[in-house]
Short mmCIF file of C-alpha atoms in Angstrom, two decimals:
data_model
loop_
_atom_site.label_atom_id
_atom_site.label_comp_id
_atom_site.label_asym_id
_atom_site.label_seq_id
_atom_site.Cartn_x
_atom_site.Cartn_y
_atom_site.Cartn_z
CA UNK A 11 -7.00 -7.11 -22.75
CA UNK A 12 -3.73 -8.24 -21.85
CA UNK A 13 -3.57 -7.30 -18.55
CA UNK A 14 -3.28 -8.71 -14.88
CA UNK A 15 -6.20 -10.82 -14.27
CA UNK A 16 -7.89 -11.92 -11.29
CA UNK A 17 -10.54 -14.73 -10.49
CA UNK A 18 -12.79 -14.80 -8.54
CA UNK A 19 -13.42 -11.06 -8.45
CA UNK A 20 -15.19 -11.56 -5.48
CA UNK A 21 -15.30 -14.36 -2.30
CA UNK A 22 -18.03 -14.77 0.56
CA UNK A 23 -17.32 -18.04 2.90
CA UNK A 24 -17.95 -19.27 6.10
CA UNK A 25 -14.95 -19.36 8.46
CA UNK A 26 -13.14 -22.60 8.50
CA UNK A 27 -13.40 -23.24 5.01
CA UNK A 28 -10.89 -22.46 2.25
CA UNK A 29 -10.79 -20.36 -0.21
CA UNK A 30 -8.14 -20.55 -3.46
CA UNK A 31 -7.82 -17.30 -5.65
CA UNK A 32 -6.37 -17.31 -8.82
CA UNK A 33 -4.55 -14.95 -11.02
CA UNK A 34 -3.07 -14.57 -14.44
CA UNK A 35 -0.15 -12.26 -15.23
CA UNK A 36 0.14 -10.35 -18.28
CA UNK A 37 2.45 -12.93 -20.79
CA UNK A 38 5.58 -13.18 -20.68
CA UNK A 39 6.57 -11.40 -17.15
CA UNK A 40 8.48 -13.22 -14.61
CA UNK A 41 7.42 -11.95 -11.60
CA UNK A 42 4.55 -12.50 -9.97
CA UNK A 43 3.10 -10.39 -6.04
CA UNK A 44 0.53 -11.34 -3.75
CA UNK A 45 -0.56 -8.43 -1.84
CA UNK A 46 -3.38 -7.69 0.82
CA UNK A 47 -5.63 -4.68 1.84
CA UNK A 48 -7.66 -3.70 4.11
CA UNK A 49 -10.19 -0.61 4.27
CA UNK A 50 -8.17 1.94 4.76
CA UNK A 51 -4.82 1.30 4.26
CA UNK A 52 -2.32 -0.16 1.57
CA UNK A 53 -1.60 -2.81 -0.49
CA UNK A 54 0.68 -5.12 2.59
CA UNK A 55 2.93 -7.44 0.60
CA UNK A 56 3.22 -10.90 1.35
CA UNK A 57 4.93 -12.88 -1.44
CA UNK A 58 6.84 -12.70 -4.69
CA UNK A 59 7.89 -15.34 -7.40
CA UNK A 60 10.48 -15.01 -10.20
CA UNK A 61 8.91 -17.53 -12.34
CA UNK A 62 8.03 -20.33 -10.46
CA UNK A 63 10.21 -19.32 -7.59
CA UNK A 64 8.59 -17.93 -4.55
CA UNK A 65 11.65 -15.73 -3.55
CA UNK A 66 10.23 -14.23 -0.22
CA UNK A 67 7.48 -14.46 1.49
CA UNK A 68 5.91 -11.46 4.50
CA UNK A 69 5.47 -12.93 8.39
CA UNK A 70 2.03 -12.18 7.10
CA UNK A 71 1.73 -14.96 4.88
CA UNK A 72 0.65 -16.80 7.72
CA UNK A 73 1.18 -21.42 7.89
CA UNK A 74 -2.84 -21.17 6.64
CA UNK A 75 -1.56 -19.11 3.44
CA UNK A 76 0.00 -21.45 1.08
CA UNK A 77 0.87 -19.73 -2.45
CA UNK A 78 2.30 -21.64 -6.18
CA UNK A 79 3.07 -20.54 -9.27
CA UNK A 80 3.25 -24.73 -11.04
CA UNK A 81 5.01 -23.14 -14.05
CA UNK A 82 5.80 -19.82 -13.79
CA UNK A 83 2.43 -18.48 -15.04
CA UNK A 84 -0.03 -17.96 -13.55
CA UNK A 85 -0.82 -18.39 -9.64
CA UNK A 86 -3.18 -19.17 -6.50
CA UNK A 87 -2.85 -17.97 -3.22
CA UNK A 88 -4.84 -20.75 -0.81
CA UNK A 89 -6.37 -19.56 2.72
CA UNK A 90 -7.08 -22.67 4.69
CA UNK A 91 -9.81 -22.45 7.89
CA UNK A 92 -10.61 -19.16 7.11
CA UNK A 93 -11.19 -16.61 10.19
CA UNK A 94 -12.99 -13.32 9.99
CA UNK A 95 -9.96 -11.18 10.13
CA UNK A 96 -9.26 -12.74 6.80
CA UNK A 97 -11.34 -10.49 4.94
CA UNK A 98 -9.79 -8.62 2.84
CA UNK A 99 -8.85 -7.67 -0.87
CA UNK A 100 -6.46 -9.88 -2.30
CA UNK A 101 -4.14 -8.25 -5.44
CA UNK A 102 -1.55 -9.43 -7.39
CA UNK A 103 0.82 -7.84 -9.54
CA UNK A 104 3.22 -9.02 -12.45
CA UNK A 105 5.88 -7.17 -13.76
CA UNK A 106 9.01 -7.90 -16.50
CA UNK A 107 11.26 -8.82 -14.23
CA UNK A 108 13.79 -7.12 -16.13
CA UNK A 109 17.80 -7.89 -15.52
CA UNK A 110 19.84 -5.52 -13.79
CA UNK A 111 16.63 -3.47 -14.40
CA UNK A 112 16.85 -1.21 -11.50
CA UNK A 113 13.76 0.56 -10.49
CA UNK A 114 12.16 0.39 -14.16
CA UNK A 115 10.51 -2.97 -13.57
CA UNK A 116 7.28 -2.05 -13.07
CA UNK A 117 3.97 -3.81 -11.18
CA UNK A 118 1.01 -3.63 -13.25
CA UNK A 119 -2.16 -4.52 -10.57
CA UNK A 120 -4.61 -7.10 -11.34
CA UNK A 121 -8.63 -6.08 -10.35
CA UNK A 122 -8.21 -7.99 -7.16
CA UNK A 123 -9.93 -10.31 -5.60
CA UNK A 124 -12.35 -9.47 -2.47
CA UNK A 125 -12.77 -11.82 0.62
CA UNK A 126 -14.92 -12.04 3.03
CA UNK A 127 -16.07 -14.68 5.57
CA UNK A 128 -18.69 -14.47 8.07
CA UNK B 10 14.05 -0.92 6.11
CA UNK B 11 12.13 1.17 4.07
CA UNK B 12 8.71 3.44 5.43
CA UNK B 13 6.38 5.29 3.57
CA UNK B 14 3.81 8.43 5.43
CA UNK B 15 0.94 10.16 3.84
CA UNK B 16 0.32 12.88 5.18
CA UNK B 17 -3.50 13.55 5.35
CA UNK B 18 -5.35 10.36 4.88
CA UNK B 19 -8.61 12.90 3.29
CA UNK B 20 -7.77 15.66 0.80
CA UNK B 21 -10.99 17.67 -0.72
CA UNK B 22 -10.07 20.30 -3.14
CA UNK B 23 -12.16 22.45 -5.82
CA UNK B 24 -12.59 21.45 -8.94
CA UNK B 25 -9.92 23.24 -10.85
CA UNK B 26 -7.88 24.06 -8.16
CA UNK B 27 -4.30 22.97 -7.72
CA UNK B 28 -3.65 18.93 -5.74
CA UNK B 29 -1.19 17.96 -3.75
CA UNK B 30 -0.93 14.76 -2.43
CA UNK B 31 1.98 14.72 0.72
CA UNK B 32 4.80 11.74 0.97
CA UNK B 33 7.62 11.17 2.39
CA UNK B 34 10.00 8.17 2.51
CA UNK B 35 12.65 6.44 4.29
CA UNK B 36 14.43 3.62 2.55
CA UNK B 37 18.50 2.59 3.75
CA UNK B 38 19.17 2.01 -0.46
CA UNK B 39 17.97 4.54 -3.60
CA UNK B 40 15.01 4.95 -3.66
CA UNK B 41 12.94 3.79 -6.01
CA UNK B 42 9.26 5.11 -5.74
CA UNK B 43 5.87 5.55 -6.98
CA UNK B 44 2.64 6.48 -7.18
CA UNK B 45 -0.21 4.49 -7.95
CA UNK B 46 -4.61 5.69 -7.99
CA UNK B 47 -7.23 3.29 -7.12
CA UNK B 48 -10.63 3.56 -7.90
CA UNK B 49 -13.60 1.95 -6.41
CA UNK B 50 -13.22 -1.74 -6.20
CA UNK B 51 -10.45 -1.75 -8.77
CA UNK B 52 -7.06 -2.44 -8.47
CA UNK B 53 -4.31 -0.26 -8.92
CA UNK B 54 -3.19 2.08 -11.74
CA UNK B 55 0.91 3.28 -12.71
CA UNK B 56 0.35 7.43 -12.09
CA UNK B 57 4.52 7.89 -12.62
CA UNK B 58 7.75 6.51 -11.24
CA UNK B 59 11.28 8.41 -9.61
CA UNK B 60 13.74 5.86 -10.76
CA UNK B 61 17.23 8.52 -11.16
CA UNK B 62 18.16 10.75 -13.44
CA UNK B 63 14.86 14.14 -13.66
CA UNK B 64 13.86 14.74 -9.81
CA UNK B 65 10.76 16.14 -11.71
CA UNK B 66 8.54 13.17 -12.65
CA UNK B 67 5.78 13.69 -14.94
CA UNK B 68 2.72 11.24 -15.35
CA UNK B 69 -0.62 10.19 -16.82
CA UNK B 70 -3.86 12.30 -16.06
CA UNK B 71 -1.54 15.20 -15.76
CA UNK B 72 0.40 14.92 -12.80
CA UNK B 73 3.48 15.18 -11.74
CA UNK B 74 6.12 14.91 -8.76
CA UNK B 75 8.95 15.87 -7.45
CA UNK B 76 11.48 14.09 -5.68
CA UNK B 77 13.37 16.06 -3.09
CA UNK B 78 16.25 13.84 -1.24
CA UNK B 79 17.00 16.39 1.05
CA UNK B 80 13.96 16.60 2.20
CA UNK B 81 12.97 12.85 1.93
CA UNK B 82 9.70 14.00 -0.25
CA UNK B 83 7.86 12.59 -2.96
CA UNK B 84 4.95 15.19 -3.41
CA UNK B 85 2.06 14.61 -6.37
CA UNK B 86 0.61 17.55 -7.83
CA UNK B 87 -2.07 18.41 -9.89
CA UNK B 88 -2.15 22.16 -10.85
CA UNK B 89 -6.01 22.23 -12.18
CA UNK B 90 -8.15 19.00 -9.94
CA UNK B 91 -11.26 17.47 -12.89
CA UNK B 92 -13.93 15.49 -11.01
CA UNK B 93 -12.29 12.30 -12.45
CA UNK B 94 -9.78 12.78 -10.10
CA UNK B 95 -11.30 11.78 -7.36
CA UNK B 96 -9.72 7.80 -5.98
CA UNK B 97 -7.85 6.89 -3.74
CA UNK B 98 -3.70 7.67 -4.39
CA UNK B 99 -0.92 5.66 -2.77
CA UNK B 100 3.08 6.10 -2.69
CA UNK B 101 4.92 3.52 -2.60
CA UNK B 102 8.64 2.25 -2.53
CA UNK B 103 9.29 -0.51 -4.45
CA UNK B 104 13.00 -2.04 -5.00
CA UNK B 105 13.34 -4.01 -8.12
CA UNK B 106 12.60 -7.14 -6.45
CA UNK B 107 11.23 -8.04 -3.43
CA UNK B 108 9.21 -6.89 -0.45
CA UNK B 109 7.35 -3.18 -1.59
CA UNK B 110 6.10 -0.50 0.94
CA UNK B 111 2.71 1.27 0.73
CA UNK B 112 1.64 4.40 2.11
CA UNK B 113 -1.87 4.46 3.84
CA UNK B 114 -3.58 6.17 0.99
CA UNK B 115 -5.04 9.23 0.43
CA UNK B 116 -8.98 10.12 -0.60
CA UNK B 117 -8.86 13.14 -2.74
CA UNK B 118 -12.59 14.18 -3.60
CA UNK B 119 -12.85 17.07 -5.78
CA UNK B 120 -16.24 19.25 -4.93
CA UNK B 121 -17.87 20.76 -7.99
#
């Protein structure tokens, strides 16, 4: 299967600990997105990358959150000093990033990492 | 600025009945509209999308949606519900790049 993969699928941590999630996009997809989804809500945009460049960050992405995509392939999302309010599903998506593609640049989602902060 | 409103957080239909999930949007630029489906503990799967051209869009699993600019709507329909359609459905405004906006979702229940 060559879809978007995320690791781990589940993470339980104690408040104050740091956690890191990994996302492997579909091969040769230029764009990579991170979202957070809480129960009963739709995905909320966090940030996105065009190759290795982080082009946009949501205000939801506090100073405790950092994302990287060092070689333009996989990406990591780190949360420092986790809080109970960080408990959520973290979704990654990738898209081809078609030049001038308009709305045809479709995002494909991974299965998500469910974070529980105790 | 853009926003998405999904009317009805829960919709219940009988197997074989019409499915109608409502989505209204606001967008300061021509919208690119998407419907995704999410099964429990899984990521989102694309059902269909509208970018330009024909306003009636057909997707997977027998779903279709019609873009109505005058009503700022993009409702999702399926003529005959199947048990396997039970899931959560999300409408989204997704630009070519950058911040996407999703609705809060509609949970579809299909009764036998």
